[in-house]
XYZ file of C-alpha atoms in Angstrom:
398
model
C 0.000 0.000 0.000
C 1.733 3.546 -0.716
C 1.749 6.277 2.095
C -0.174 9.097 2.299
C 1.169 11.889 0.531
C 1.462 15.038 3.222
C -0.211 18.406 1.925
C 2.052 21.388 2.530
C -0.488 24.603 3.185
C -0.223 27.821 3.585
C -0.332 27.728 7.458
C 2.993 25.418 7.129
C 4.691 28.108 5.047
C 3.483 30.412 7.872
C 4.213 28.592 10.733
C 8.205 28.125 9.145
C 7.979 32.133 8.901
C 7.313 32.274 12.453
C 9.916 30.142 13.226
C 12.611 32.250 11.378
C 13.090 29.510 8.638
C 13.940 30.436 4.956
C 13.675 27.002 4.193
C 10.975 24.361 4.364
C 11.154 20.837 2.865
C 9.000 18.251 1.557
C 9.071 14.535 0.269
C 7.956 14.053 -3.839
C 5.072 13.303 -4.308
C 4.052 15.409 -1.475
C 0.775 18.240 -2.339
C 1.798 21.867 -1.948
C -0.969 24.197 -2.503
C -1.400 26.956 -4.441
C -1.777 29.074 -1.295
C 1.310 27.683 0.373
C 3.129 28.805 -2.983
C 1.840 32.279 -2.980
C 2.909 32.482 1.134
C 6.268 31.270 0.269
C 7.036 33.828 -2.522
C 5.292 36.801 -0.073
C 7.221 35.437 3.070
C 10.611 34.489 0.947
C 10.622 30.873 2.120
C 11.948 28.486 -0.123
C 10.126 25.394 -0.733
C 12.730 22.747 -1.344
C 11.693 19.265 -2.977
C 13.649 17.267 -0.748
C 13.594 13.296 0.203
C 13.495 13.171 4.148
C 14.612 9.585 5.519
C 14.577 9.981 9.285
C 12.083 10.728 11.142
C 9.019 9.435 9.227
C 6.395 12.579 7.853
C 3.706 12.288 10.219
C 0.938 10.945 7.930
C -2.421 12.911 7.394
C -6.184 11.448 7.271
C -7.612 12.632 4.336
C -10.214 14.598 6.134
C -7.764 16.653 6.973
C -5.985 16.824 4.015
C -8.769 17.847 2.687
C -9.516 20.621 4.682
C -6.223 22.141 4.703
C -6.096 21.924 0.888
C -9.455 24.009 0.740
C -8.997 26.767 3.503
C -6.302 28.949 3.233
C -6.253 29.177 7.265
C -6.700 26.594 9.765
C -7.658 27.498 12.821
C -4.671 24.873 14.359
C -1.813 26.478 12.262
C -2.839 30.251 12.427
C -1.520 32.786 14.963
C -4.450 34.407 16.463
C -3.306 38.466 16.063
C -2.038 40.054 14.142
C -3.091 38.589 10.997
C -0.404 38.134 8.133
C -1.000 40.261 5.164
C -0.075 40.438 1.514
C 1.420 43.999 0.759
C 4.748 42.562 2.239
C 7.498 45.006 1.106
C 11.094 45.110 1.814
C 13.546 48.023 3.575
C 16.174 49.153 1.040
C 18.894 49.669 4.604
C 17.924 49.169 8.431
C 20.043 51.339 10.326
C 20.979 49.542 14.624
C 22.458 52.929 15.922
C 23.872 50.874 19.495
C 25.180 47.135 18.844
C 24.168 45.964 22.068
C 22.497 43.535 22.886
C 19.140 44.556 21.841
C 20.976 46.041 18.450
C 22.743 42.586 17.824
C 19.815 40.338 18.330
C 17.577 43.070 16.552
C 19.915 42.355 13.514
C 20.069 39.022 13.887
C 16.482 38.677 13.512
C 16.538 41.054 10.371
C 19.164 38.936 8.726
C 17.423 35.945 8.660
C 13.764 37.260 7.787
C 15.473 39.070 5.411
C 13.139 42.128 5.701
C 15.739 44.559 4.538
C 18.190 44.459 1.354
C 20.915 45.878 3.989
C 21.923 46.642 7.558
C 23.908 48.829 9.022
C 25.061 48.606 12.358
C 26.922 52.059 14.378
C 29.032 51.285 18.216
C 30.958 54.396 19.719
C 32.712 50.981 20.916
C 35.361 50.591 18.466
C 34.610 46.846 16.568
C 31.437 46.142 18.682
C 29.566 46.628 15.087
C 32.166 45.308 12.853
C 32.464 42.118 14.747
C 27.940 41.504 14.971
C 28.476 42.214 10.931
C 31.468 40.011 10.134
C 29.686 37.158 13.036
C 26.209 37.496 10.726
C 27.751 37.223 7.825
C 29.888 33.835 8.921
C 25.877 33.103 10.133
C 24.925 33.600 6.627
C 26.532 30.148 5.745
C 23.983 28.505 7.384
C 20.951 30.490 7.618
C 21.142 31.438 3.512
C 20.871 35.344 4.631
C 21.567 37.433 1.678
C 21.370 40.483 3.963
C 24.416 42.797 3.320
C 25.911 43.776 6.801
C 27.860 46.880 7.547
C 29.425 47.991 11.017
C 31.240 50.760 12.355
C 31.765 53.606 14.200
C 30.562 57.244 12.326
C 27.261 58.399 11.979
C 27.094 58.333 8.538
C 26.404 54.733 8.227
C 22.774 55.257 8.994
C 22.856 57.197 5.362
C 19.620 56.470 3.397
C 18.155 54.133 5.861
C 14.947 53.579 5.084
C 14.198 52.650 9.243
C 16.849 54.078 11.877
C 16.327 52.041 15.012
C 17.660 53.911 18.488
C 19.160 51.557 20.984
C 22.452 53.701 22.099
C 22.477 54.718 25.755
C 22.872 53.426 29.225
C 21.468 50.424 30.667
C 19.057 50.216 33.704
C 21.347 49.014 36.639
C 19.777 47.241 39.509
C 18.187 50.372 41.545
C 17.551 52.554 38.627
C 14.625 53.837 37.601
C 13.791 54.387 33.659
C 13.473 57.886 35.015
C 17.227 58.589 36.169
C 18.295 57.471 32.874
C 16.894 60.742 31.451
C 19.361 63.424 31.871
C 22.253 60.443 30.881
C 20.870 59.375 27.792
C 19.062 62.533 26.069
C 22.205 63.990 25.661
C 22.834 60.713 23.319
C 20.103 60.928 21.691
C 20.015 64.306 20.484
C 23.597 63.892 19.373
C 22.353 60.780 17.423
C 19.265 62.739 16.421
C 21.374 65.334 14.755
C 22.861 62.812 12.726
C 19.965 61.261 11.782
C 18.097 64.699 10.566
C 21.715 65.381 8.486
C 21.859 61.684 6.533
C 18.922 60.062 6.959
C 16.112 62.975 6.713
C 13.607 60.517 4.650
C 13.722 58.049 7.229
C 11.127 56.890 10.401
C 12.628 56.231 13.691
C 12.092 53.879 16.344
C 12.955 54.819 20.143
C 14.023 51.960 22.089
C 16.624 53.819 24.317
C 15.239 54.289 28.104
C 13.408 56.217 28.738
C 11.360 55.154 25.796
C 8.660 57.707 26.270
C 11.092 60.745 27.014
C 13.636 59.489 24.684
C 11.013 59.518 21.710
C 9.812 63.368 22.463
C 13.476 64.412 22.343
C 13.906 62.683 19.580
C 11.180 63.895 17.637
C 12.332 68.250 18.606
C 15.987 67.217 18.001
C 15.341 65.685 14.641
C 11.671 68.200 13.725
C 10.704 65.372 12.115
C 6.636 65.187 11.533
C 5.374 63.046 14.665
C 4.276 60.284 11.865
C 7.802 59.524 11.424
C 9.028 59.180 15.225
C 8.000 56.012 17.294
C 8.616 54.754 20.373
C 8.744 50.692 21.191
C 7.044 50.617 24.299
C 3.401 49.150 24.147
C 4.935 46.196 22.333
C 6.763 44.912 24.419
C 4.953 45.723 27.570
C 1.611 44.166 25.659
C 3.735 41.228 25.353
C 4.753 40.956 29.134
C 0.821 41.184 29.869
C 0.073 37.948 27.383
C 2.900 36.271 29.400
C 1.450 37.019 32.907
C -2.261 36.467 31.982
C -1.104 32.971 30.483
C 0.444 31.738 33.467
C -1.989 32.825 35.719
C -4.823 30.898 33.669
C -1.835 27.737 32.459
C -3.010 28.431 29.067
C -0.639 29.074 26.435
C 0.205 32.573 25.523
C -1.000 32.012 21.987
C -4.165 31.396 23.742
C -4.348 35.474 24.827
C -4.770 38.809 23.526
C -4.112 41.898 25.308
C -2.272 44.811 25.252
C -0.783 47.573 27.159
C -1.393 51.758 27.156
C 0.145 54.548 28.733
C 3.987 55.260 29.608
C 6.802 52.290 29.432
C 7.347 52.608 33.241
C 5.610 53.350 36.673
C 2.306 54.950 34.857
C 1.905 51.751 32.575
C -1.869 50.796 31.673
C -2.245 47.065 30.790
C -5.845 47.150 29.643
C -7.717 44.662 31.464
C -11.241 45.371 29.703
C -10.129 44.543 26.168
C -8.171 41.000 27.416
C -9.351 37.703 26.778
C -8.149 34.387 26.979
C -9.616 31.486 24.677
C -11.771 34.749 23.020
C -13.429 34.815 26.531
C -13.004 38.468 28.862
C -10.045 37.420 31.533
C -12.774 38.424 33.958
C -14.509 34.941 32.975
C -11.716 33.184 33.712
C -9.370 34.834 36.554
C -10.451 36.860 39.488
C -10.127 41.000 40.228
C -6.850 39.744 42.127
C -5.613 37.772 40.355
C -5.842 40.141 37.231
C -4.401 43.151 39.391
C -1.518 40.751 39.992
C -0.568 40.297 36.349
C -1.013 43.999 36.024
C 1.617 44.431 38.400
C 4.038 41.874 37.211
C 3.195 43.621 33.710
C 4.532 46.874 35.394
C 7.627 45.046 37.081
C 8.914 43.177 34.059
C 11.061 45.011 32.957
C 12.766 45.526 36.665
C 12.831 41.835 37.330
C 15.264 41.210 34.088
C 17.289 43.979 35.639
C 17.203 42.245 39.284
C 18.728 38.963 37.860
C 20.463 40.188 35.164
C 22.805 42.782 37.764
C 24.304 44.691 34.891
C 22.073 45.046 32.535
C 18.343 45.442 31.061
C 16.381 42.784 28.795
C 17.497 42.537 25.180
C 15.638 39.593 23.374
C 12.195 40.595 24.051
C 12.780 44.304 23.278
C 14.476 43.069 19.867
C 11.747 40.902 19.186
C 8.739 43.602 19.797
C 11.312 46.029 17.713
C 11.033 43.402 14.834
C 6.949 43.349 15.008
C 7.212 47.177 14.454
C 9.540 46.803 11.485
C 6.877 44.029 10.244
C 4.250 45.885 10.931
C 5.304 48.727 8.893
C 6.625 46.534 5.778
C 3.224 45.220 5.563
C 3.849 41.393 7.202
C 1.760 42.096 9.977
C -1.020 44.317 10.087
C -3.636 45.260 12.461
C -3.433 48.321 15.234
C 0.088 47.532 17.467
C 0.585 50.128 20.615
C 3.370 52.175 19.776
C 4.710 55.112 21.402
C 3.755 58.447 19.574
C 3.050 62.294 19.967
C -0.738 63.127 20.494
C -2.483 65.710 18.985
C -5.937 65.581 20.810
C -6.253 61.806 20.398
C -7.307 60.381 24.133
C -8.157 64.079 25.048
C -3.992 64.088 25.401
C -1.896 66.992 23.852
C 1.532 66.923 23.724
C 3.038 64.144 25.357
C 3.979 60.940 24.027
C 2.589 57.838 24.893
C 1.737 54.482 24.194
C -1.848 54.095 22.044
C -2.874 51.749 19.105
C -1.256 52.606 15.600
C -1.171 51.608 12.725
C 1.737 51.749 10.336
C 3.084 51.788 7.327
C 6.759 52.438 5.030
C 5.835 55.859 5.964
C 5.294 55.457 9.908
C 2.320 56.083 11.887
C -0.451 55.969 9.465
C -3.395 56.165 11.730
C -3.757 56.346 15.507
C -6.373 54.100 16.542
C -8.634 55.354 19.669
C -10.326 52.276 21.032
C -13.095 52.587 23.349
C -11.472 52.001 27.258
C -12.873 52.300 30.852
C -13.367 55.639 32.806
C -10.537 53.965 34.910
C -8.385 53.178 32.211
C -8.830 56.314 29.994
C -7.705 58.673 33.379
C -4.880 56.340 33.826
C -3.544 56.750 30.676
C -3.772 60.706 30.519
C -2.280 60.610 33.812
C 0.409 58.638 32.000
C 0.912 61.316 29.821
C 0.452 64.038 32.482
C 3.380 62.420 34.390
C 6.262 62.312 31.095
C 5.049 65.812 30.378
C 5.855 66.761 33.813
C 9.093 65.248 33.602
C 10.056 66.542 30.418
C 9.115 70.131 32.001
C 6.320 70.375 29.193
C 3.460 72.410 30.202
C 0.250 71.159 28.742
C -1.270 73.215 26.022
């Protein structure tokens, strides 16, 4: 009797994307759909017609089969938000200004979705960005990158970027508040911002250099750059904190959640309880007032409790990885509202003070802020929020 022959889908081709493959394999004879082709040219996977002898292809019913050959999402394969979409594009040059260690895994992650033609890293340490460029490009040999990768010292590698992403500056330290990072790293920033607004005036640029919030407004008068094209990674990463706590409190998976997170990337955070749900159900179905104030909290803490057992220095893979769902998001791989950090005009009833809200982007940046319907509570916490980095910004509102 001959085997079952597998059918590759579109939500394989997805779920390979996901896992940062640029290479998925099947046996001949094998049925690849004309969805899972389109997905792999949009995604840049390569379907390779390959025999496999060990292990054994997991055989499928043909109920199933059939069903995956039909739909062009199963429910089982498909990640529940954001949705993937088809106006993919890709950067002409991603410019890492601060090889650390959210800079080096931020390129790492670029290199091998290949979401930009080239990438340019910039250290004040002398080699720090060589060395991440030459290491990726050794990587290459494996991974099948054709990223090109740059590294050095001078500004004027971030020339024609298409995306300038802002890690340079101190650390938190064990102790330290986002806050007392301020007066240390503005100064870098507005040196860095100069720079950018010199060789790289077409470009949008992401924050990620504590404090985000502050960091992003200083960014945005050093540069005079339309508020569009300044962003702060904040509610990203913070949303993604929330997903983590809720799941563990409930022993669900985290793929299992949706939330998100408001307000200011520190003490004046807003995780947004009323919009959560776990298994599509409101967390209030499922976890108690406590419980859910306790996630909040550990929401608000996460970023501290890296810091506590790291000693000497902040996180760097999850801030990398909510940097890359911005970059996504704008090149049109994701799409959907993601909280970003961004000057308001009136939105929220908030003037003038940047904070964390629902945006959508695009090459171009911000290209809509999103104003979702919150609680009393949740609306006064948030323009609190924004109250509190006006304040310490010594911003008076309009």
């Amino acid at each position: 009797m001959n085997s079952q022959r597998t059918v590759i889908a579109e939500e394989q081709v997805q779920d390979a994307f996901r896992r940062g493959r640029l290479i998925l394999n099947y046996r001949p004879g094998d049925i690849v759909t004309a969805q899972a082709l389109d997905t792999a040219e949009r995604l840049n996977i390569k379907l390779v017609d390959r025999p496999q002898e060990s292990p054994p292809p997991v055989e499928t019913d043909g109920v199933t089969a059939t069903r995956r050959a039909l739909y062009r999402r199963n429910p089982g394969w498909a990640t529940p938000k954001p949705t993937e979409s088809f106006r993919a594009q890709t950067l002409t040059k991603l410019a890492l200004v601060g090889a650390g260690g959210v800079g080096s895994h931020l390129a790492h992650l670029a290199a091998i979705r290949q979401i930009t033609e080239e990438i340019s890293l910039v250290d004040i340490l002398p080699g720090a960005a060589e060395s991440i460029a030459l290491d990726l490009r050794h990587a290459s040999g494996i991974t099948g990158s054709n990223t090109r990768l740059k590294g050095g010292t001078s500004l004027d590698l971030v020339s024609d970027a298409s995306v300038v992403v802002v890690t340079a500056g101190r650390p938190r330290t064990p102790g330290m508040d986002r806050s007392d990072l301020y007066r240390i790293n503005a100064r870098v920033i507005q040196g860095v911002g100069e720079a950018i607004s010199t060789y790289a005036p077409q470009s949008v640029v992401i924050v990620v250099s504590n404090p985000v919030d502050e960091m992003t407004s200083v960014m945005l008068d050093t540069t005079g750059f339309d508020r569009e094209k300044v962003i702060g990674m904040a509610g990203t990463l913070d949303g993604a904190r929330f997903r983590d706590a809720l799941a563990q409190a409930a022993g669900v998976s985290v793929a299992d959640v949706s939330a998100m997170s408001l307000g200011s990337h520190g003490n004046e955070m807003v995780p947004i309880a009323s919009k959560a749900t776990i298994r599509d159900r409101p967390i209030g179905e499922i976890l108690n007032e406590e419980t859910i104030e306790s996630c909040r909290q550990t929401t608000i803490d996460g970023g501290a409790a890296v810091v506590r057992l790291r000693r000497t220095g902040s996180a760097t893979l999850a801030p990398a990885h909510a940097t890359l769902e911005l970059i996504l998001h704008m090149c049109g791989h994701l799409n959907g509202a993601i909280p970003a950090s961004v000057r308001l005009n009136g939105e929220y009833g908030i003037t003038d003070s940047v904070v964390a809200v629902p945006c959508k982007l695009s090459m171009n940046g911000v290209a809509e802020i999103v104003e979702l319907t919150l609680t009393e509570s949740e609306l006064q916490q948030l323009r609190r929020a924004a109250d509190a980095i006006r304040s310490r910004l010594g911003i008076r509102e309009s």
